[in-house]
């Protein structure tokens, strides 16, 4: 058996097209232009790449987009003041402070400073609590799990996961825990596994839906996979690829892709699976924030 490949790039493109069309309609009907502000502190090259592509996508969607690049030595007080300015800025519907922040800044403090109604990352306690209690109409859902759910629903052809066992490997606040809540809201029976879980392979093998978000290259093997399962691989790991030449690297997920694809029913590739969905859902969340401001219904995906 060979799994159906879930094309995240294609689905992300569809989400962005929906956002573009809805943004044009929002502007025509109400005059409201969605606004996003991305703040980055320091010069981490990977973060700079992410931030540039977020800005590019936002402009493509027709948003008002601003990027604030602050020096590495920025004080916590200055960053908090920047967040406060953006909270008060009526042109801004979504604020994203790129993580990780330099060590001298308390990340938690910065995240909790962001106005919950502009927290398009969904990291503020208010949004975490709303997601945990099923208040999804007014919550912001973190972008990577939100995008993973869109892919899952596409692959399975349904948004009702009644009767299905989901195993989420990884318990992070950014992916594992919100993914658990989203799966539960969709009626799946959910288990969270992590580094202290006993007999992880056997547990994974019970999963109709297997979500891997641990950051360990190709950890999940084919014999951990239930035949026909849907695999969502959130991992993005860079590993050495001597076969491509000296010093070369390549990206792999948390799942040993080729062998697992022989067993699974559907699987997201790395790259080109969950990755492209994250920025697409950031655009969707920003549009949703602007729709709330304008008092109109936002699209669903
Ligand atoms: N750094 C890596 N991923 C993310 C994300 O989803 N949001 C923020 N704010 N920073 C990140």
Coordinates of C-alpha atoms and ligand atoms in Angstrom, one line a residue:
X1 CA 0.0 0.0 0.0
X2 CA 1.2 3.5 -0.8
X3 CA -0.1 6.5 1.1
X4 CA -1.9 9.4 -0.4
X5 CA 0.5 12.4 -0.1
X6 CA -1.2 15.4 1.5
X7 CA 0.0 18.5 -0.4
X8 CA 0.4 21.3 2.1
X9 CA 1.7 23.7 -0.5
X10 CA -1.4 23.3 -2.6
X11 CA -3.8 23.5 0.4
X12 CA -1.9 26.6 1.8
X13 CA -2.3 28.2 -1.7
X14 CA -6.1 27.6 -1.5
X15 CA -6.3 29.1 2.0
X16 CA -4.3 32.2 0.8
X17 CA -6.7 32.6 -2.2
X18 CA -9.7 32.5 0.1
X19 CA -8.0 35.1 2.4
X20 CA -7.3 37.3 -0.6
X21 CA -10.8 37.2 -1.9
X22 CA -12.3 37.8 1.5
X23 CA -9.9 40.7 2.2
X24 CA -11.0 42.4 -1.1
X25 CA -14.6 41.9 -0.1
X26 CA -14.1 43.2 3.4
X27 CA -12.4 46.3 2.1
X28 CA -15.1 46.9 -0.5
X29 CA -18.0 46.4 1.9
X30 CA -16.6 48.0 5.1
X31 CA -13.4 49.9 4.3
X32 CA -11.6 47.8 6.8
X33 CA -8.0 46.8 5.8
X34 CA -6.5 43.9 7.8
X35 CA -3.3 45.0 9.4
X36 CA -0.5 42.8 10.7
X37 CA 2.6 43.8 12.7
X38 CA 5.6 41.4 13.0
X39 CA 8.2 42.2 15.5
X40 CA 11.7 40.5 15.5
X41 CA 14.4 41.1 18.0
X42 CA 18.0 40.2 16.9
X43 CA 19.5 38.8 13.8
X44 CA 18.8 35.1 13.9
X45 CA 19.0 34.2 10.2
X46 CA 16.2 31.5 10.3
X47 CA 13.9 33.9 12.1
X48 CA 14.7 36.6 9.5
X49 CA 13.7 34.3 6.7
X50 CA 10.4 33.5 8.4
X51 CA 9.6 37.1 9.1
X52 CA 10.4 38.1 5.5
X53 CA 8.0 35.5 4.1
X54 CA 5.3 36.5 6.6
X55 CA 5.5 40.1 5.4
X56 CA 5.5 39.0 1.7
X57 CA 2.4 36.8 2.2
X58 CA 0.6 39.6 4.1
X59 CA 1.2 42.1 1.3
X60 CA 0.1 39.5 -1.3
X61 CA -3.2 39.1 0.7
X62 CA -3.8 42.8 0.5
X63 CA -3.0 43.5 4.1
X64 CA -1.4 46.6 5.7
X65 CA 1.8 45.0 6.8
X66 CA 4.6 46.4 9.1
X67 CA 7.7 44.7 10.3
X68 CA 9.7 46.0 13.2
X69 CA 13.3 44.8 13.4
X70 CA 14.7 45.6 16.8
X71 CA 18.4 45.1 17.7
X72 CA 19.6 42.1 19.8
X73 CA 20.3 44.4 22.8
X74 CA 16.8 45.8 22.9
X75 CA 15.6 45.9 26.6
X76 CA 12.5 44.0 27.8
X77 CA 10.9 47.4 28.7
X78 CA 11.5 48.7 25.1
X79 CA 9.9 45.6 23.6
X80 CA 6.9 45.8 26.0
X81 CA 6.5 49.4 25.0
X82 CA 6.5 48.4 21.3
X83 CA 3.8 45.8 22.0
X84 CA 1.8 48.4 23.8
X85 CA 2.1 50.8 20.9
X86 CA 0.8 48.1 18.5
X87 CA -2.0 47.2 20.9
X88 CA -3.1 50.9 20.7
X89 CA -2.7 51.1 16.9
X90 CA -6.1 51.0 15.2
X91 CA -4.6 50.0 11.9
X92 CA -3.2 46.7 13.4
X93 CA -5.4 43.6 13.8
X94 CA -2.7 41.1 14.4
X95 CA 0.6 41.2 16.3
X96 CA 3.2 38.5 16.1
X97 CA 6.4 38.7 18.1
X98 CA 8.8 36.2 16.5
X99 CA 10.2 33.6 19.0
X100 CA 12.7 32.8 20.3
X101 CA 13.6 36.1 21.9
X102 CA 17.0 36.9 23.2
X103 CA 17.7 35.4 26.7
X104 CA 17.6 38.6 28.6
X105 CA 13.9 39.1 27.7
X106 CA 11.1 37.2 29.4
X107 CA 9.1 35.6 26.6
X108 CA 6.0 34.9 28.7
X109 CA 5.8 38.5 29.8
X110 CA 5.9 39.7 26.2
X111 CA 3.3 37.2 25.0
X112 CA 0.9 38.2 27.9
X113 CA 1.4 41.9 27.0
X114 CA -0.2 41.3 23.5
X115 CA -3.9 42.3 23.5
X116 CA -5.7 38.9 23.3
X117 CA -7.9 40.2 20.5
X118 CA -4.8 40.9 18.4
X119 CA -2.9 37.7 19.5
X120 CA -2.9 36.0 16.1
X121 CA -0.4 33.4 17.4
X122 CA -3.0 32.3 19.9
X123 CA -0.3 32.1 22.7
X124 CA -2.0 34.5 25.2
X125 CA -3.6 32.8 28.3
X126 CA -7.0 34.1 27.2
X127 CA -6.8 32.4 23.8
X128 CA -5.3 29.2 25.3
X129 CA -8.2 29.1 27.8
X130 CA -10.8 29.8 25.2
X131 CA -9.5 27.0 23.0
X132 CA -9.4 24.6 26.0
X133 CA -13.0 25.4 26.8
X134 CA -14.3 25.2 23.3
X135 CA -14.8 29.0 22.8
X136 CA -13.3 28.8 19.3
X137 CA -15.6 31.5 17.8
X138 CA -13.7 34.2 19.7
X139 CA -10.3 32.5 20.2
X140 CA -7.3 32.6 18.1
X141 CA -5.9 29.1 17.4
X142 CA -2.1 28.7 17.1
X143 CA -1.2 28.6 13.4
X144 CA 0.6 25.3 13.1
X145 CA -2.1 23.1 14.8
X146 CA -4.8 25.1 13.0
X147 CA -3.1 24.3 9.7
X148 CA -2.6 20.7 10.7
X149 CA -6.4 20.3 11.3
X150 CA -7.2 21.8 7.8
X151 CA -4.9 19.2 6.2
X152 CA -6.3 16.4 8.4
X153 CA -9.9 17.2 7.4
X154 CA -9.0 17.4 3.7
X155 CA -7.2 14.0 3.9
X156 CA -10.1 12.3 5.7
X157 CA -12.8 14.2 3.9
X158 CA -14.7 15.0 7.1
X159 CA -14.5 17.3 10.0
X160 CA -16.1 14.8 12.4
X161 CA -13.5 12.5 13.9
X162 CA -16.0 10.5 16.0
X163 CA -14.7 7.0 16.8
X164 CA -11.1 7.7 15.6
X165 CA -8.1 7.3 17.9
X166 CA -5.6 10.2 17.7
X167 CA -2.1 10.1 19.2
X168 CA -0.2 13.3 19.4
X169 CA 3.5 12.8 20.0
X170 CA 4.8 15.9 21.7
X171 CA 3.3 18.1 24.5
X172 CA 4.5 21.6 23.6
X173 CA 2.3 24.6 24.2
X174 CA 2.7 25.7 20.6
X175 CA 1.7 22.4 18.9
X176 CA 1.0 19.4 21.0
X177 CA -1.4 20.8 23.6
X178 CA -3.5 23.0 21.2
X179 CA -3.6 20.0 18.7
X180 CA -5.0 17.9 21.5
X181 CA -7.8 20.4 22.1
X182 CA -8.6 20.7 18.4
X183 CA -8.8 17.0 17.9
X184 CA -10.9 16.6 21.0
X185 CA -13.3 19.4 19.7
X186 CA -13.6 17.3 16.5
X187 CA -14.7 14.3 18.5
X188 CA -11.5 12.2 18.2
X189 CA -10.3 10.1 21.2
X190 CA -7.0 11.8 22.0
X191 CA -3.8 10.6 23.7
X192 CA -0.8 12.8 24.2
X193 CA 2.5 10.9 24.2
X194 CA 5.9 12.4 25.1
X195 CA 9.4 11.4 26.2
X196 CA 8.2 9.7 29.3
X197 CA 5.6 7.6 27.6
X198 CA 5.9 3.8 28.0
X199 CA 6.1 1.7 24.8
X200 CA 5.6 4.6 22.4
X201 CA 5.7 2.3 19.3
X202 CA 2.8 0.3 20.6
X203 CA 0.8 3.4 21.4
X204 CA 1.4 5.0 18.1
X205 CA 0.2 1.8 16.4
X206 CA -3.3 2.3 17.9
X207 CA -3.5 5.7 16.1
X208 CA -5.9 6.3 13.3
X209 CA -4.5 9.8 13.3
X210 CA -0.9 10.2 14.2
X211 CA 0.5 13.7 14.8
X212 CA 4.3 13.9 15.2
X213 CA 5.6 17.1 16.9
X214 CA 8.7 16.2 18.8
X215 CA 11.6 17.6 16.7
X216 CA 13.5 14.3 16.4
X217 CA 14.5 13.5 12.9
X218 CA 12.7 10.4 11.5
X219 CA 12.0 9.0 15.0
X220 CA 8.7 7.4 14.0
X221 CA 9.2 4.2 12.0
X222 CA 7.0 2.3 9.7
X223 CA 6.3 -0.5 12.2
X224 CA 4.9 2.1 14.6
X225 CA 2.2 3.0 12.1
X226 CA -1.3 1.5 11.9
X227 CA -2.1 0.4 8.4
X228 CA -4.2 3.1 6.7
X229 CA -3.5 5.8 9.4
X230 CA -3.4 9.5 8.6
X231 CA 0.0 10.9 9.5
X232 CA 0.5 14.6 10.1
X233 CA 4.2 15.3 10.5
X234 CA 4.9 18.6 12.1
X235 CA 8.6 18.1 12.5
X236 CA 11.1 20.2 10.5
X237 CA 14.6 18.9 11.1
X238 CA 17.8 19.7 9.2
X239 CA 20.1 16.8 8.9
X240 CA 23.4 16.2 7.2
X241 CA 23.1 14.8 3.7
X242 CA 26.5 13.6 2.6
X243 CA 24.9 11.9 -0.4
X244 CA 24.2 15.4 -1.8
X245 CA 27.8 16.4 -1.4
X246 CA 30.1 17.5 1.4
X247 CA 28.6 19.9 3.9
X248 CA 25.1 19.5 2.4
X249 CA 22.0 19.2 4.4
X250 CA 18.3 18.3 3.9
X251 CA 15.0 18.7 5.7
X252 CA 13.3 15.7 7.2
X253 CA 10.2 15.3 9.5
X254 CA 9.8 13.4 12.7
X255 CA 8.5 10.4 10.7
X256 CA 10.7 8.1 8.6
X257 CA 8.7 9.2 5.5
X258 CA 9.4 6.6 2.7
X259 CA 8.9 3.5 4.8
X260 CA 5.9 4.9 6.7
X261 CA 4.2 6.0 3.5
X262 CA 4.1 2.2 2.6
X263 CA 1.9 1.6 5.6
X264 CA -0.1 4.8 6.1
X265 CA -3.3 5.8 4.3
X266 CA -2.2 9.4 4.0
X267 CA 0.8 11.4 5.0
X268 CA 2.2 14.9 5.0
X269 CA 5.7 15.3 3.4
X270 CA 8.5 17.4 4.8
X271 CA 9.0 19.9 3.3
X272 CA 5.7 20.8 1.7
X273 CA 3.3 19.5 4.3
X274 CA 2.4 21.3 7.5
X275 CA 5.2 24.0 7.0
X276 CA 3.4 26.1 4.3
X277 CA 0.2 25.9 6.3
X278 CA 1.6 27.9 9.2
X279 CA 2.0 31.2 7.4
X280 CA -1.3 30.6 5.5
X281 CA -3.2 30.3 8.9
X282 CA -1.4 33.4 10.2
X283 CA -3.0 35.3 7.3
X284 CA -6.4 33.6 8.1
X285 CA -6.1 34.6 11.8
X286 CA -5.3 38.2 10.9
X287 CA -8.2 38.4 8.5
X288 CA -10.4 36.9 11.2
X289 CA -9.3 39.6 13.6
X290 CA -10.2 42.3 11.1
X291 CA -13.6 40.7 10.4
X292 CA -14.3 40.7 14.1
X293 CA -13.4 44.4 14.2
X294 CA -15.7 45.1 11.2
X295 CA -18.5 42.9 12.7
X296 CA -18.6 40.5 9.6
X297 CA -18.3 36.8 9.3
X298 CA -14.8 35.4 8.5
X299 CA -14.3 32.5 6.1
X300 CA -13.7 29.0 7.3
X301 CA -11.1 26.6 5.8
Ligands
LIG1 N1 8.9 30.9 15.9 C1 8.8 29.8 15.3 N2 7.4 29.5 15.0 C2 6.8 30.6 15.5 C3 5.4 30.9 15.6 O1 4.5 30.2 15.2 N3 5.1 32.1 16.2 C4 6.1 32.9 16.7 N4 5.7 34.1 17.2 N5 7.3 32.6 16.6 C5 7.7 31.5 16.1

